[in-house]
Short mmCIF file of C-alpha atoms and ligand atoms in Angstrom, two decimals:
data_model
loop_
_atom_site.label_atom_id
_atom_site.label_comp_id
_atom_site.label_asym_id
_atom_site.label_seq_id
_atom_site.Cartn_x
_atom_site.Cartn_y
_atom_site.Cartn_z
CA MET A 785 6.45 28.61 -24.84
CA LYS A 786 6.91 27.41 -28.37
CA CYS A 787 10.03 25.40 -29.01
CA PRO A 788 12.00 26.26 -32.07
CA ASN A 789 12.87 23.47 -34.42
CA LEU A 790 15.18 21.74 -31.98
CA LEU A 791 14.17 18.12 -32.24
CA THR A 792 15.54 16.49 -35.32
CA SER A 793 15.46 12.79 -36.08
CA PHE A 794 18.03 10.82 -37.99
CA PHE A 795 17.43 7.42 -39.48
CA LEU A 796 20.58 5.37 -39.72
CA LEU A 797 21.29 1.72 -40.32
CA PHE A 798 21.02 -0.58 -37.35
CA SER A 799 24.34 -1.48 -35.75
CA THR A 800 24.47 -4.01 -32.92
CA SER A 801 27.76 -2.72 -31.53
CA ILE A 802 26.01 0.42 -30.30
CA PHE A 803 23.72 -1.63 -28.08
CA ALA A 804 26.19 -3.51 -25.91
CA GLN A 805 24.18 -4.37 -22.79
CA VAL A 806 25.33 -2.98 -19.46
CA GLN A 807 23.69 -3.37 -16.08
CA ASN A 808 21.45 -0.33 -16.07
CA PRO A 809 19.34 1.28 -13.36
CA CYS A 810 16.67 1.62 -16.02
CA GLY A 811 16.51 0.14 -19.48
CA THR A 812 14.19 2.86 -20.73
CA PRO A 813 16.57 5.13 -22.52
CA PRO A 814 15.07 8.41 -23.47
CA VAL A 815 12.12 9.07 -25.59
CA LYS A 816 10.01 12.13 -25.40
CA SER A 817 6.80 11.02 -27.03
CA LYS A 818 4.94 13.17 -29.51
CA TRP A 819 2.20 13.38 -26.92
CA LEU A 820 4.52 14.76 -24.22
CA LYS A 821 6.00 17.33 -26.60
CA GLN A 822 2.51 18.55 -27.47
CA TYR A 823 1.38 18.49 -23.87
CA GLN A 824 4.34 20.55 -22.70
CA GLN A 825 3.57 23.25 -25.28
CA ASN A 826 0.32 23.97 -23.47
CA PRO A 827 -0.42 21.87 -20.35
CA SER A 828 -3.50 23.93 -19.48
CA ASN A 829 -5.23 22.54 -22.58
CA TYR A 830 -5.32 19.13 -20.95
CA ARG A 831 -7.54 17.76 -18.24
CA SER A 832 -5.60 16.55 -15.21
CA GLY A 833 -8.23 16.71 -12.44
CA ALA A 834 -5.65 16.77 -9.67
CA ASP A 835 -8.25 16.58 -6.87
CA THR A 836 -9.74 13.30 -8.05
CA THR A 837 -8.03 10.04 -7.17
CA LEU A 838 -7.59 7.89 -10.27
CA TYR A 839 -7.95 4.14 -9.73
CA LEU A 840 -6.10 2.15 -12.38
CA PRO A 841 -6.21 -1.62 -13.00
CA MET A 842 -2.92 -3.53 -13.18
CA THR A 843 -2.27 -7.02 -14.48
CA ILE A 844 0.82 -8.43 -12.81
CA HIS A 845 2.61 -11.10 -14.81
CA LEU A 846 4.96 -13.28 -12.75
CA VAL A 847 7.37 -14.97 -15.13
CA GLY A 848 9.10 -18.23 -14.17
CA SER A 849 11.07 -20.94 -15.92
CA ASN A 850 9.63 -23.54 -18.29
CA SER A 851 9.29 -25.89 -15.32
CA GLY A 852 7.50 -23.23 -13.26
CA THR A 853 10.31 -22.25 -10.88
CA GLY A 854 11.88 -18.93 -9.96
CA TYR A 855 8.71 -16.86 -9.74
CA PHE A 856 8.94 -13.70 -7.69
CA PRO A 857 7.22 -14.66 -4.39
CA SER A 858 3.62 -13.50 -4.34
CA ASP A 859 3.88 -12.05 -0.82
CA LEU A 860 6.86 -9.87 -1.84
CA MET A 861 5.01 -8.91 -5.01
CA PHE A 862 2.06 -7.62 -2.98
CA GLU A 863 4.39 -5.80 -0.61
CA SER A 864 5.98 -4.13 -3.65
CA PHE A 865 2.52 -3.28 -5.00
CA CYS A 866 1.74 -1.69 -1.62
CA ASN A 867 4.95 0.38 -1.97
CA LEU A 868 3.96 1.38 -5.51
CA ASN A 869 0.67 2.77 -4.22
CA ALA A 870 2.51 4.63 -1.46
CA ASP A 871 4.85 6.15 -4.08
CA PHE A 872 1.84 7.33 -6.13
CA ALA A 873 -0.22 8.62 -3.18
CA ASN A 874 0.85 12.23 -3.76
CA SER A 875 0.05 11.89 -7.45
CA ASN A 876 -3.52 10.99 -6.46
CA ILE A 877 -3.13 7.83 -8.53
CA GLN A 878 -3.78 4.42 -7.00
CA PHE A 879 -3.49 0.99 -8.57
CA PHE A 880 -5.61 -2.06 -7.97
CA PHE A 881 -4.67 -5.45 -9.30
CA GLU A 882 -6.87 -6.90 -11.99
CA ASP A 883 -5.21 -10.30 -12.05
CA VAL A 884 -2.01 -12.15 -11.28
CA ASN A 885 -0.83 -14.11 -14.30
CA TYR A 886 1.77 -16.87 -13.90
CA ILE A 887 3.82 -17.44 -17.07
CA ALA A 888 6.23 -20.40 -17.36
CA ASN A 889 8.71 -19.41 -20.05
CA SER A 890 12.49 -19.48 -19.51
CA ASN A 891 13.20 -17.28 -22.55
CA TRP A 892 11.06 -14.50 -21.17
CA GLN A 893 12.08 -15.07 -17.55
CA ASP A 894 15.73 -14.30 -18.35
CA HIS A 895 15.74 -12.15 -21.47
CA SER A 896 18.72 -10.27 -22.82
CA THR A 897 17.03 -7.82 -25.18
CA VAL A 898 13.92 -5.66 -25.19
CA LEU A 899 12.93 -7.35 -28.45
CA ILE A 900 12.29 -10.54 -26.48
CA GLY A 901 10.44 -8.39 -23.95
CA THR A 902 8.34 -7.02 -26.81
CA GLU A 903 7.41 -10.57 -27.81
CA MET A 904 6.50 -11.38 -24.17
CA MET A 905 4.25 -8.33 -23.85
CA ASN A 906 2.57 -8.79 -27.21
CA ALA A 907 1.74 -12.38 -26.28
CA ASN A 908 0.45 -11.70 -22.78
CA ASN A 909 -0.77 -8.11 -22.34
CA VAL A 910 -4.31 -7.86 -20.98
CA THR A 911 -6.15 -5.05 -22.71
CA ASN A 912 -7.74 -2.21 -20.73
CA THR A 913 -5.25 -2.73 -17.89
CA LEU A 914 -1.69 -1.69 -17.15
CA ASN A 915 0.72 -4.59 -17.62
CA SER A 916 3.76 -5.20 -15.38
CA TYR A 917 6.07 -8.19 -15.90
CA ILE A 918 8.28 -9.40 -13.06
CA VAL A 919 11.17 -11.40 -14.52
CA ALA A 920 14.59 -12.63 -13.40
CA ASN A 921 16.44 -10.44 -15.89
CA ALA A 922 14.80 -7.54 -17.69
CA ALA A 923 17.30 -7.12 -20.54
CA GLY A 924 20.19 -6.40 -18.18
CA SER A 925 18.32 -3.60 -16.42
CA ALA A 926 16.47 -3.05 -13.17
CA GLY A 927 13.44 -2.43 -15.36
CA TYR A 928 12.18 -0.82 -18.54
CA ASN A 929 9.05 0.53 -20.17
CA LEU A 930 8.23 -0.20 -23.80
CA PRO A 931 5.91 2.38 -25.36
CA HIS A 932 5.33 0.33 -28.51
CA ALA A 933 4.35 -2.77 -26.51
CA ASP A 934 2.71 -0.79 -23.69
CA GLY A 935 4.20 -2.77 -20.82
CA VAL A 936 6.70 -2.51 -18.01
CA ALA A 937 9.28 -5.20 -17.17
CA LEU A 938 11.01 -5.38 -13.78
CA SER A 939 13.90 -7.53 -12.57
CA ILE A 940 13.16 -9.41 -9.36
CA ASN A 941 16.19 -7.96 -7.57
CA SER A 942 15.03 -4.39 -8.20
CA ILE A 943 11.55 -4.29 -6.70
CA GLY A 944 12.03 -5.49 -3.14
CA SER A 945 11.46 -3.53 0.02
CA GLY A 946 12.39 0.16 -0.26
CA ALA A 947 12.84 0.08 -4.04
CA HIS A 948 11.19 2.64 -6.32
CA THR A 949 11.95 1.03 -9.69
CA TRP A 950 8.29 0.13 -10.24
CA ALA A 951 7.19 3.74 -9.68
CA HIS A 952 9.98 4.94 -12.00
CA GLU A 953 8.92 2.64 -14.84
CA ILE A 954 5.22 3.42 -14.44
CA GLY A 955 6.26 7.08 -14.64
CA HIS A 956 7.77 6.29 -18.05
CA ASN A 957 4.61 4.36 -18.97
CA PHE A 958 2.70 7.57 -18.24
CA SER A 959 5.05 9.50 -20.58
CA ILE A 960 7.40 11.28 -18.15
CA GLN A 961 11.15 11.19 -18.66
CA HIS A 962 14.40 11.29 -16.74
CA PRO A 963 15.30 14.79 -15.50
CA PHE A 964 18.68 14.12 -17.19
CA LEU A 965 17.05 13.40 -20.57
CA GLY A 966 19.70 13.29 -23.30
CA TRP A 967 22.56 12.28 -20.98
CA GLU A 968 21.63 8.57 -20.96
CA GLY A 969 24.68 6.43 -21.64
CA THR A 970 27.02 9.38 -21.17
CA ASN A 971 29.51 9.81 -18.35
CA TYR A 972 29.33 13.44 -17.24
CA ASN A 973 32.75 14.99 -16.75
CA TYR A 974 33.01 18.24 -14.77
CA SER A 975 36.39 19.09 -16.22
CA VAL A 976 35.10 19.12 -19.81
CA PRO A 977 33.00 22.12 -20.93
CA THR A 978 29.31 21.23 -20.73
CA PRO A 979 27.70 21.20 -24.18
CA THR A 980 24.45 23.04 -24.90
CA GLU A 981 22.94 20.03 -26.66
CA VAL A 982 23.18 16.27 -26.18
CA TYR A 983 22.06 13.40 -28.39
CA TYR A 984 20.22 10.24 -27.50
CA ASP A 985 18.99 7.24 -29.36
CA TYR A 986 15.61 5.66 -28.76
CA THR A 987 15.51 3.01 -31.42
CA TYR A 988 13.64 0.50 -29.23
CA PHE A 989 11.65 2.91 -27.14
CA GLN A 990 9.42 4.68 -29.59
CA ASP A 991 5.66 4.46 -29.92
CA THR A 992 5.90 2.16 -32.92
CA LEU A 993 8.57 -0.50 -33.27
CA ILE A 994 10.55 -0.07 -36.48
CA LEU A 995 13.23 -2.73 -36.71
CA ASP A 996 16.69 -2.15 -38.19
CA THR A 997 16.48 1.59 -37.81
CA LEU A 998 18.54 3.65 -35.42
CA ILE A 999 16.73 6.76 -34.26
CA ILE A 1000 18.59 9.65 -32.67
CA ASP A 1001 17.13 12.80 -31.17
CA THR A 1002 18.55 15.99 -29.71
CA ALA A 1003 17.94 17.52 -26.29
CA PHE A 1004 18.92 20.93 -25.02
CA VAL A 1005 20.96 20.85 -21.80
CA GLU A 1006 18.92 22.43 -19.00
CA LEU A 1007 20.29 25.67 -17.51
CA MET A 1008 20.34 26.58 -13.83
CA ASP A 1009 18.59 29.92 -14.57
CA ARG A 1010 15.68 27.83 -15.95
CA SER A 1011 15.43 29.99 -19.06
CA ASN A 1012 15.09 26.84 -21.21
CA CYS A 1013 13.29 24.55 -18.74
CA THR A 1014 10.09 24.22 -20.75
CA PHE A 1015 11.83 22.45 -23.61
CA ALA A 1016 15.28 21.36 -22.37
CA ALA A 1017 15.82 17.88 -20.88
CA ASP A 1018 12.51 16.47 -19.56
CA GLY A 1019 10.62 19.72 -20.21
CA PHE A 1020 9.46 20.17 -16.62
CA CYS A 1021 10.44 23.37 -14.80
CA ASP A 1022 10.09 21.91 -11.31
CA THR A 1023 12.68 19.18 -11.98
CA PRO A 1024 16.00 21.04 -11.75
CA PRO A 1025 19.02 20.35 -14.00
CA ASP A 1026 20.59 16.90 -13.65
CA TYR A 1027 23.23 15.39 -15.95
CA ILE A 1028 24.00 12.13 -14.10
CA SER A 1029 22.97 8.99 -15.94
CA ASN A 1030 24.41 6.25 -13.72
CA ARG A 1031 23.26 5.16 -10.28
CA TRP A 1032 24.39 7.83 -7.84
CA GLN A 1033 24.68 8.33 -4.10
CA CYS A 1034 23.27 11.43 -2.42
CA LYS A 1035 24.21 13.56 0.56
CA PRO A 1036 21.90 13.65 3.61
CA ASP A 1037 19.97 16.49 1.94
CA SER A 1038 19.30 14.14 -1.05
CA GLN A 1039 21.45 16.30 -3.35
CA SER A 1040 24.12 14.56 -5.44
CA ILE A 1041 27.67 14.35 -4.16
CA ILE A 1042 28.78 14.87 -7.78
CA LEU A 1043 29.18 18.53 -8.68
CA GLN A 1044 28.07 19.64 -12.14
CA LYS A 1045 28.44 22.83 -14.17
CA ASP A 1046 25.78 24.08 -16.57
CA PRO A 1047 26.68 25.53 -20.02
CA ASN A 1048 26.75 29.04 -18.46
CA GLY A 1049 29.33 27.87 -15.90
CA VAL A 1050 26.97 27.70 -12.91
CA ASP A 1051 27.80 24.92 -10.42
CA PHE A 1052 25.03 22.72 -8.99
CA HIS A 1053 24.18 19.34 -7.44
CA SER A 1054 21.31 17.16 -8.71
CA ASP A 1055 18.07 16.59 -6.81
CA GLY A 1056 17.87 12.94 -5.75
CA THR A 1057 14.35 13.05 -4.31
CA ASN A 1058 12.72 12.53 -7.69
CA PHE A 1059 11.67 8.99 -8.63
CA MET A 1060 12.73 9.67 -12.23
CA SER A 1061 16.36 10.43 -11.30
CA TYR A 1062 19.00 7.71 -11.01
CA ALA A 1063 19.70 8.49 -7.35
CA PHE A 1064 19.75 5.51 -4.98
CA ASN A 1065 16.38 4.39 -3.63
CA VAL A 1066 17.13 5.85 -0.23
CA CYS A 1067 17.37 9.36 -1.74
CA GLN A 1068 14.05 9.13 -3.61
CA GLY A 1069 10.54 9.88 -2.41
CA ARG A 1070 8.42 11.92 -4.83
CA PHE A 1071 7.27 12.92 -8.26
CA SER A 1072 7.17 16.67 -8.91
CA THR A 1073 3.88 18.57 -9.30
CA GLU A 1074 4.39 19.03 -13.05
CA GLN A 1075 5.22 15.34 -13.45
CA ASN A 1076 2.03 14.46 -11.57
CA MET A 1077 -0.06 16.75 -13.79
CA ALA A 1078 1.50 15.28 -16.95
CA MET A 1079 0.95 11.67 -15.83
CA ARG A 1080 -2.69 12.33 -14.96
CA ALA A 1081 -3.28 14.22 -18.22
CA PHE A 1082 -1.69 11.31 -20.09
CA VAL A 1083 -4.04 8.80 -18.46
CA TYR A 1084 -7.13 10.92 -19.17
CA ASP A 1085 -6.05 11.67 -22.73
CA GLN A 1086 -4.30 8.48 -23.86
CA LYS A 1087 -5.60 5.69 -21.61
CA PRO A 1088 -9.29 6.44 -20.94
CA ASN A 1089 -9.96 2.71 -21.40
CA ILE A 1090 -8.31 1.94 -18.05
CA LEU A 1091 -10.63 4.25 -16.13
CA TYR A 1092 -13.52 1.78 -16.17
CA ASN A 1093 -13.62 1.14 -12.43
CA GLN A 1094 -13.22 4.16 -10.19
CA ASN A 1095 -14.50 2.37 -7.10
CA PRO A 1096 -12.48 -0.83 -6.68
CA ILE A 1097 -12.50 -2.72 -3.39
CA ARG A 1098 -9.67 -1.12 -1.46
CA ASP A 1099 -10.70 -1.10 2.21
CA THR A 1100 -7.83 -1.29 4.64
CA ILE A 1101 -7.49 -4.74 6.20
CA LEU A 1102 -6.68 -4.22 9.85
CA ALA A 1103 -7.08 -7.68 11.39
CA SER A 1104 -5.43 -10.92 10.33
CA PRO A 1105 -7.45 -13.98 9.41
CA SER A 1106 -7.57 -16.50 12.29
CA PRO A 1107 -6.49 -20.05 11.53
CA LEU A 1108 -9.22 -22.43 12.78
CA THR A 1109 -8.05 -25.92 11.90
CA PRO A 1110 -5.68 -27.62 12.13
CA ILE A 1111 -3.80 -25.72 14.83
CA GLN A 1112 -1.40 -26.26 17.72
CA MET A 1113 0.29 -29.42 16.47
CA GLU A 1114 -3.04 -31.15 15.88
CA GLU A 1115 -2.64 -34.56 14.28
CA VAL A 1116 -4.15 -34.78 10.80
CA PRO A 1117 -4.14 -37.66 8.30
CA PHE A 1118 -1.43 -36.73 5.79
CA ASP A 1119 -3.68 -37.19 2.76
CA GLN A 1120 -6.72 -35.41 4.20
CA VAL A 1121 -5.39 -32.06 5.31
CA VAL A 1122 -8.03 -29.35 4.96
CA LEU A 1123 -7.05 -25.94 6.28
CA SER A 1124 -9.72 -23.50 7.37
CA TRP A 1125 -9.74 -20.03 8.88
CA ALA A 1126 -12.05 -17.26 10.02
CA PRO A 1127 -12.04 -14.52 7.37
CA ALA A 1128 -10.34 -11.15 7.80
CA GLN A 1129 -12.68 -8.22 7.25
CA TYR A 1130 -12.43 -6.73 3.72
CA ALA A 1131 -10.18 -9.55 2.51
CA THR A 1132 -11.27 -10.93 -0.86
CA HIS A 1133 -8.20 -13.15 -1.35
CA TYR A 1134 -5.55 -14.88 0.72
CA ILE A 1135 -2.03 -16.03 0.05
CA LEU A 1136 -1.87 -19.42 1.78
CA GLN A 1137 1.49 -20.96 2.58
CA VAL A 1138 2.27 -24.36 4.11
CA ASN A 1139 5.91 -25.04 4.90
CA ARG A 1140 7.93 -27.82 6.52
CA LEU A 1141 9.82 -25.33 8.64
CA ALA A 1142 8.56 -22.51 10.87
CA SER A 1143 10.89 -20.04 9.14
CA PHE A 1144 9.13 -20.64 5.80
CA PRO A 1145 12.19 -21.06 3.54
CA ALA A 1146 11.30 -21.19 -0.15
CA ASN A 1147 12.81 -24.66 -0.65
CA GLN A 1148 10.59 -26.19 2.05
CA MET A 1149 7.34 -24.63 0.83
CA VAL A 1150 4.71 -27.26 0.05
CA VAL A 1151 1.73 -24.98 -0.61
CA ASN A 1152 1.97 -21.41 -1.87
CA THR A 1153 -1.24 -20.35 -3.50
CA ILE A 1154 -3.86 -17.63 -3.75
CA VAL A 1155 -7.38 -18.60 -2.66
CA THR A 1156 -10.69 -16.79 -2.37
CA ASP A 1157 -12.46 -19.30 -0.07
CA THR A 1158 -11.78 -19.62 3.66
CA PHE A 1159 -10.68 -23.23 3.37
CA TYR A 1160 -8.25 -25.19 1.27
CA GLN A 1161 -7.70 -28.87 0.67
CA ALA A 1162 -3.97 -29.52 0.67
CA PRO A 1163 -2.35 -32.06 -1.64
CA THR A 1164 -1.02 -35.25 -0.02
CA LEU A 1165 1.70 -34.14 2.40
CA LEU A 1166 4.79 -35.81 3.82
CA ASN A 1167 3.66 -38.19 6.59
CA ASN A 1168 4.84 -37.93 10.22
CA TRP A 1169 6.06 -34.39 9.76
CA THR A 1170 5.27 -31.10 11.50
CA HIS A 1171 3.92 -28.51 9.07
CA TYR A 1172 3.47 -24.77 9.52
CA TRP A 1173 0.93 -22.56 7.80
CA ARG A 1174 0.02 -18.90 7.54
CA LEU A 1175 -2.19 -16.52 5.56
CA LEU A 1176 -1.78 -13.10 4.00
CA PRO A 1177 -5.12 -11.36 3.37
CA PHE A 1178 -5.58 -8.78 0.62
CA ASN A 1179 -8.10 -7.20 -1.71
CA PRO A 1180 -7.55 -5.69 -5.16
CA GLY A 1181 -6.69 -2.22 -3.85
CA TYR A 1182 -5.12 -3.06 -0.49
CA THR A 1183 -2.12 -5.37 -0.38
CA CYS A 1184 -0.29 -3.96 2.63
CA ALA A 1185 -1.41 -6.44 5.32
CA GLY A 1186 1.23 -8.83 6.60
CA PHE A 1187 1.01 -12.53 7.32
CA SER A 1188 -1.18 -13.97 10.06
CA GLU A 1189 0.25 -15.82 13.04
CA VAL A 1190 1.88 -19.13 12.15
CA GLU A 1191 -0.04 -22.31 13.05
CA SER A 1192 1.15 -25.90 13.04
CA PHE A 1193 -0.07 -29.45 12.60
CA MET A 1194 1.40 -32.93 12.46
CA THR A 1195 0.69 -35.35 9.65
CA THR A 1196 -0.22 -38.92 10.63
CA THR A 1197 -1.55 -42.07 9.04
CA PRO A 1198 -5.36 -41.91 9.03
CA PRO A 1199 -7.35 -44.52 10.98
CA PRO A 1200 -8.73 -46.64 8.12
CA SER A 1201 -12.14 -46.98 9.74
CA ASN A 1202 -12.82 -43.27 9.57
CA LEU A 1203 -12.04 -42.69 5.90
CA SER A 1204 -15.07 -41.73 3.90
CA ASN A 1205 -16.06 -42.97 0.46
CA ILE A 1206 -18.53 -40.14 -0.03
CA GLU A 1207 -17.39 -37.64 -2.63
CA GLY A 1208 -16.36 -34.37 -0.99
CA LEU A 1209 -15.78 -35.93 2.42
CA GLY A 1210 -12.32 -36.85 3.68
CA ALA A 1211 -13.13 -38.67 6.88
CA TRP A 1212 -15.58 -38.61 9.75
CA GLY A 1213 -15.93 -40.30 13.09
CA ILE A 1214 -17.34 -40.18 16.61
CA TYR A 1215 -15.13 -40.01 19.66
CA PRO A 1216 -15.01 -41.97 21.81
CA SER A 1217 -16.78 -44.82 20.06
CA LEU A 1218 -17.32 -46.31 23.51
CA ALA A 1219 -19.14 -43.50 25.34
CA LYS A 1220 -20.35 -43.14 28.91
CA ARG A 1221 -24.06 -43.13 29.72
CA ASN A 1222 -25.26 -39.54 30.31
CA GLY A 1223 -21.93 -38.35 28.93
CA SER A 1224 -21.26 -36.89 25.51
CA MET A 1225 -19.51 -37.69 22.27
CA ARG A 1226 -17.64 -35.62 19.74
CA LEU A 1227 -18.53 -35.66 16.06
CA GLU A 1228 -15.61 -34.86 13.74
CA ILE A 1229 -15.94 -34.38 10.00
CA VAL A 1230 -13.26 -33.36 7.51
CA ALA A 1231 -14.90 -31.95 4.40
CA LYS A 1232 -13.15 -31.11 1.15
CA THR A 1233 -15.88 -28.73 -0.04
CA SER A 1234 -19.00 -26.98 1.19
CA MET A 1235 -22.01 -29.29 1.48
CA GLU A 1236 -25.26 -29.90 3.34
CA THR A 1237 -25.33 -33.01 5.51
CA GLN A 1238 -27.52 -34.58 8.14
CA PHE A 1239 -26.18 -36.45 11.16
CA SER A 1240 -28.54 -38.89 12.89
CA ILE A 1241 -28.43 -41.54 15.61
CA PHE A 1242 -30.71 -44.58 15.43
CA ASN A 1243 -31.27 -47.38 17.88
CA LEU A 1244 -31.30 -50.98 16.68
CA ALA A 1245 -35.11 -50.84 16.43
CA GLY A 1246 -34.72 -48.18 13.73
CA GLN A 1247 -36.04 -45.28 15.80
CA THR A 1248 -34.46 -41.88 15.25
CA LEU A 1249 -33.13 -40.53 18.55
CA LEU A 1250 -31.26 -37.53 17.25
CA GLN A 1251 -31.19 -35.47 14.02
CA LEU A 1252 -28.76 -32.71 13.35
CA PRO A 1253 -28.54 -30.84 10.01
CA ILE A 1254 -25.00 -29.60 9.43
CA SER A 1255 -23.79 -27.11 6.80
CA LEU A 1256 -20.16 -27.98 6.15
CA LYS A 1257 -17.96 -25.19 4.86
CA GLY A 1258 -14.92 -27.21 3.96
CA GLY A 1259 -12.31 -27.95 6.57
CA ARG A 1260 -12.64 -29.67 9.91
CA PHE A 1261 -16.00 -29.63 11.66
CA GLU A 1262 -16.33 -30.60 15.30
CA GLU A 1263 -19.35 -30.67 17.57
CA GLN A 1264 -19.87 -32.01 21.07
CA ILE A 1265 -23.16 -33.93 21.29
CA SER A 1266 -24.90 -34.73 24.56
CA LEU A 1267 -25.86 -38.38 25.12
CA GLU A 1268 -28.25 -37.60 27.96
CA ASN A 1269 -31.35 -39.87 27.91
CA PHE A 1270 -29.52 -42.53 25.87
CA GLN A 1271 -29.69 -46.00 27.43
CA THR A 1272 -26.75 -48.35 27.57
CA GLY A 1273 -26.42 -50.25 24.32
CA LEU A 1274 -25.43 -50.21 20.68
CA TYR A 1275 -26.51 -47.40 18.34
CA ILE A 1276 -25.93 -46.53 14.70
CA ALA A 1277 -24.59 -43.10 13.84
CA VAL A 1278 -25.45 -42.01 10.28
CA LEU A 1279 -24.04 -39.24 8.12
CA GLN A 1280 -26.06 -38.49 5.00
CA THR A 1281 -25.20 -36.22 2.08
CA LYS A 1282 -26.57 -35.87 -1.42
CA GLU A 1283 -23.75 -38.14 -2.56
CA GLY A 1284 -24.34 -41.00 -0.13
CA VAL A 1285 -24.82 -42.38 3.37
CA GLU A 1286 -22.28 -43.83 5.80
CA TYR A 1287 -22.57 -45.48 9.21
CA ARG A 1288 -20.48 -45.69 12.37
CA LYS A 1289 -21.12 -47.76 15.50
CA LEU A 1290 -21.71 -46.03 18.83
CA LEU A 1291 -21.59 -48.06 22.03
CA ILE A 1292 -22.81 -46.56 25.30
CA GLU A 1293 -21.78 -48.23 28.53
ZN1 ZN B 341 14.08 5.36 -16.51
#
């Protein structure tokens, strides 16, 4: 259907009083982009390929203070990313993360206007990816999308477990609008006759940022008989009328408690299932079919540059990584702690956390990092203290695995004799240094990196009695070595690497 000349723009002088900030469910006031208006005139002209899953890269920017505090925790971020993919499963759109970018900037972390958000996005957006910023305060809103900066900002308290704010804002990023388009900032009143048109301003939410200009547009109020659904409100006919523009509670059937009346006098309740409504999270659970088609068409038509990888690693990670060392309250020199674990299948990355308490409170966290290896050399830790550690495995397209079991170790003062001066080695030793004839000894090596070594035992005449090549992977290496056929006496144990050679005494009695 062709819309008559119903969308008129006014250009007025900027006035700050109009933009008093309130705590908003969404800071993306209305804007129906030129693209969406054209699309809705003839959706069948656009490719949407509903049967093909689209894989889209996302750069996640975690924004903290100047001193690097207050970041949204990475494990909760990946849980939220998992929820985002669940919310988009029916759209046949899935996201994989391209990178996690930590930004230390207090002004951006807690920003009061979208103009500061614009500056943040212009300075940090990664091209050919979607860009999401997780901040402490997204201009007084749960989140917003900025078409002219092409980024989404989310407040940390709005994207936890069970929240759909991220899906809502990505919906905006893919051009779709609130089903109550035009009512933003208005308190609907049942006792006042419902108008046939409403006005909205989108000064800061247009495709191109024009400062000092107030831009107002007109929207037809959607009718219950759907006679104007192709151009009224959000322009989708499978999102029924909705005039409520503040956070609202729903009945068990997900319909609004608030009763509304359309311009023809027909009573109705709003549908709270749609992610683009302002219903509480618990009411929401879907995008409509027409919204899905529009979002997919938008990606194909307007963002073909983000379709560069349609086969990202996304295999489901079923098993946790297994901590290898140190475990079960093992004693470890406090300045030589190297953690190692057996990999989890399909994991390409791990969140590694070391904490001073088993409950992992944020203020007792001593290591919280993302690693791609299966070992990690910790910084110098507090001595004589029990530490706890755990791992969360993930890959770019699958971030839904939880943490591994928690393991523990105790920091101690290292025996000076076992410290190594060889670069890449922490310490090594043989236990016991006084061994029994026909018994065995244990070789222990703590390596900071992967390296090739050779362990040998010589007698005092210089004859080699044992040679053992060892590929160290980083972490603690242990091997039991038989001393069968060794005579009583003094021997020299030698560890050789490219970087040097060190000796230990071995006495057999
Ligand atoms: Zn919104």
